mmCIF file of C-alpha atoms in Angstrom:
data_model
loop_
_atom_site.group_PDB
_atom_site.id
_atom_site.type_symbol
_atom_site.label_atom_id
_atom_site.label_comp_id
_atom_site.label_asym_id
_atom_site.label_seq_id
_atom_site.Cartn_x
_atom_site.Cartn_y
_atom_site.Cartn_z
ATOM 1 C CA MET A 1 -13.235 -20.240 15.904
ATOM 2 C CA ALA A 2 -10.427 -19.012 13.518
ATOM 3 C CA LYS A 3 -10.013 -15.414 12.598
ATOM 4 C CA GLU A 4 -10.901 -14.637 8.947
ATOM 5 C CA GLU A 5 -8.153 -13.690 6.503
ATOM 6 C CA LEU A 6 -8.047 -10.147 5.184
ATOM 7 C CA LEU A 7 -8.475 -9.579 1.469
ATOM 8 C CA GLU A 8 -5.516 -7.902 -0.279
ATOM 9 C CA MET A 9 -6.549 -5.445 -3.030
ATOM 10 C CA ASP A 10 -5.046 -2.672 -5.129
ATOM 11 C CA GLY A 11 -6.709 0.652 -5.821
ATOM 12 C CA LEU A 12 -6.376 4.303 -6.687
ATOM 13 C CA VAL A 13 -6.820 7.213 -4.350
ATOM 14 C CA ASP A 14 -9.663 9.420 -5.612
ATOM 15 C CA GLU A 15 -10.068 11.945 -2.758
ATOM 16 C CA ILE A 16 -8.490 12.890 0.561
ATOM 17 C CA LEU A 17 -11.044 13.152 3.330
ATOM 18 C CA PRO A 18 -10.795 14.642 6.858
ATOM 19 C CA ASP A 19 -9.475 12.564 9.747
ATOM 20 C CA SER A 20 -6.813 10.738 7.701
ATOM 21 C CA ARG A 21 -9.353 8.873 5.491
ATOM 22 C CA TYR A 22 -9.304 8.420 1.861
ATOM 23 C CA ARG A 23 -11.888 7.554 -0.896
ATOM 24 C CA ILE A 24 -10.427 4.669 -2.981
ATOM 25 C CA THR A 25 -11.565 3.107 -6.220
ATOM 26 C CA LEU A 26 -10.468 -0.513 -6.425
ATOM 27 C CA ASP A 27 -9.131 -2.123 -9.640
ATOM 28 C CA ASN A 28 -12.498 -3.941 -10.084
ATOM 29 C CA GLY A 29 -14.433 -0.643 -9.883
ATOM 30 C CA HIS A 30 -15.753 -0.755 -6.302
ATOM 31 C CA LYS A 31 -15.375 2.347 -4.102
ATOM 32 C CA LEU A 32 -14.673 2.336 -0.434
ATOM 33 C CA ILE A 33 -13.299 4.457 2.434
ATOM 34 C CA ALA A 34 -9.851 3.592 3.821
ATOM 35 C CA TYR A 35 -7.444 4.826 6.476
ATOM 36 C CA THR A 36 -3.651 4.551 6.751
ATOM 37 C CA ALA A 37 -2.047 1.675 8.705
ATOM 38 C CA GLY A 38 -0.212 2.493 11.900
ATOM 39 C CA ARG A 39 3.201 1.676 10.332
ATOM 40 C CA MET A 40 2.601 4.212 7.610
ATOM 41 C CA LYS A 41 1.607 6.905 10.142
ATOM 42 C CA LYS A 42 4.754 6.074 12.186
ATOM 43 C CA ASN A 43 7.052 6.572 9.187
ATOM 44 C CA HIS A 44 5.229 9.643 8.005
ATOM 45 C CA ILE A 45 4.304 8.347 4.608
ATOM 46 C CA ARG A 46 2.140 10.808 2.680
ATOM 47 C CA ILE A 47 -0.651 9.660 0.403
ATOM 48 C CA LEU A 48 -1.858 11.979 -2.409
ATOM 49 C CA ALA A 49 -4.832 11.885 -4.674
ATOM 50 C CA GLY A 50 -3.946 9.791 -7.652
ATOM 51 C CA ASP A 51 -1.604 7.433 -5.840
ATOM 52 C CA LYS A 52 -1.771 3.721 -6.419
ATOM 53 C CA VAL A 53 -2.116 1.880 -3.109
ATOM 54 C CA SER A 54 -2.383 -1.628 -1.642
ATOM 55 C CA LEU A 55 -5.092 -2.186 0.991
ATOM 56 C CA GLU A 56 -6.481 -4.802 3.238
ATOM 57 C CA VAL A 57 -10.239 -5.269 3.418
ATOM 58 C CA SER A 58 -12.165 -7.281 6.002
ATOM 59 C CA PRO A 59 -14.554 -9.899 4.425
ATOM 60 C CA TYR A 60 -17.109 -8.789 6.970
ATOM 61 C CA ASP A 61 -17.337 -5.114 5.826
ATOM 62 C CA LEU A 62 -16.304 -4.540 2.189
ATOM 63 C CA SER A 63 -16.932 -0.764 2.376
ATOM 64 C CA LYS A 64 -13.937 -0.056 4.665
ATOM 65 C CA GLY A 65 -10.228 -0.781 4.366
ATOM 66 C CA ARG A 66 -6.729 -0.139 5.670
ATOM 67 C CA ILE A 67 -3.932 1.258 3.409
ATOM 68 C CA THR A 68 -0.813 -0.824 3.850
ATOM 69 C CA PHE A 69 1.466 0.324 0.954
ATOM 70 C CA ARG A 70 1.832 3.276 -1.374
ATOM 71 C CA HIS A 71 3.159 2.395 -4.825
ATOM 72 C CA ILE A 72 5.445 4.885 -6.452
ATOM 73 C CA GLU A 73 5.566 4.990 -10.271
ATOM 74 C CA ASN A 74 9.355 5.461 -10.696
ATOM 75 C CA ARG A 75 10.527 3.219 -7.787
ATOM 76 C CA GLN A 76 13.381 0.855 -8.717
ATOM 77 C CA SER A 77 13.627 -2.581 -7.215
ATOM 78 C CA PHE A 78 16.788 -3.034 -5.207
ATOM 79 C CA ALA A 79 16.603 -6.755 -5.175
ATOM 80 C CA GLY A 80 18.016 -7.236 -8.725
ATOM 81 C CA THR A 81 20.718 -4.569 -8.683
ATOM 82 C CA PRO A 82 24.188 -5.766 -7.975
ATOM 83 C CA ASN A 83 26.244 -4.140 -5.123
ATOM 84 C CA ARG A 84 28.949 -2.061 -6.626
ATOM 85 C CA ARG A 85 31.611 -0.214 -4.741
ATOM 86 C CA HIS A 86 33.434 2.738 -6.236
#
């Protein structure tokens, strides 16, 4: 039997809870509890209340999720900038 695909969603961090957990409100209005992915812990990425995040949610339990990416408002995309040397 094949493993179910994870649902990718975006949300906003409402509250920081103990034990590296966060209360998230999804873009569609649902609320859930999420924790940071191992790669985010490894790279010491901090998540603050009010941050926009991307998360993975299992189709089996829609009340829990894993934060995979923190969006920063003023982040510039490096893909479209030309490489200039001075």
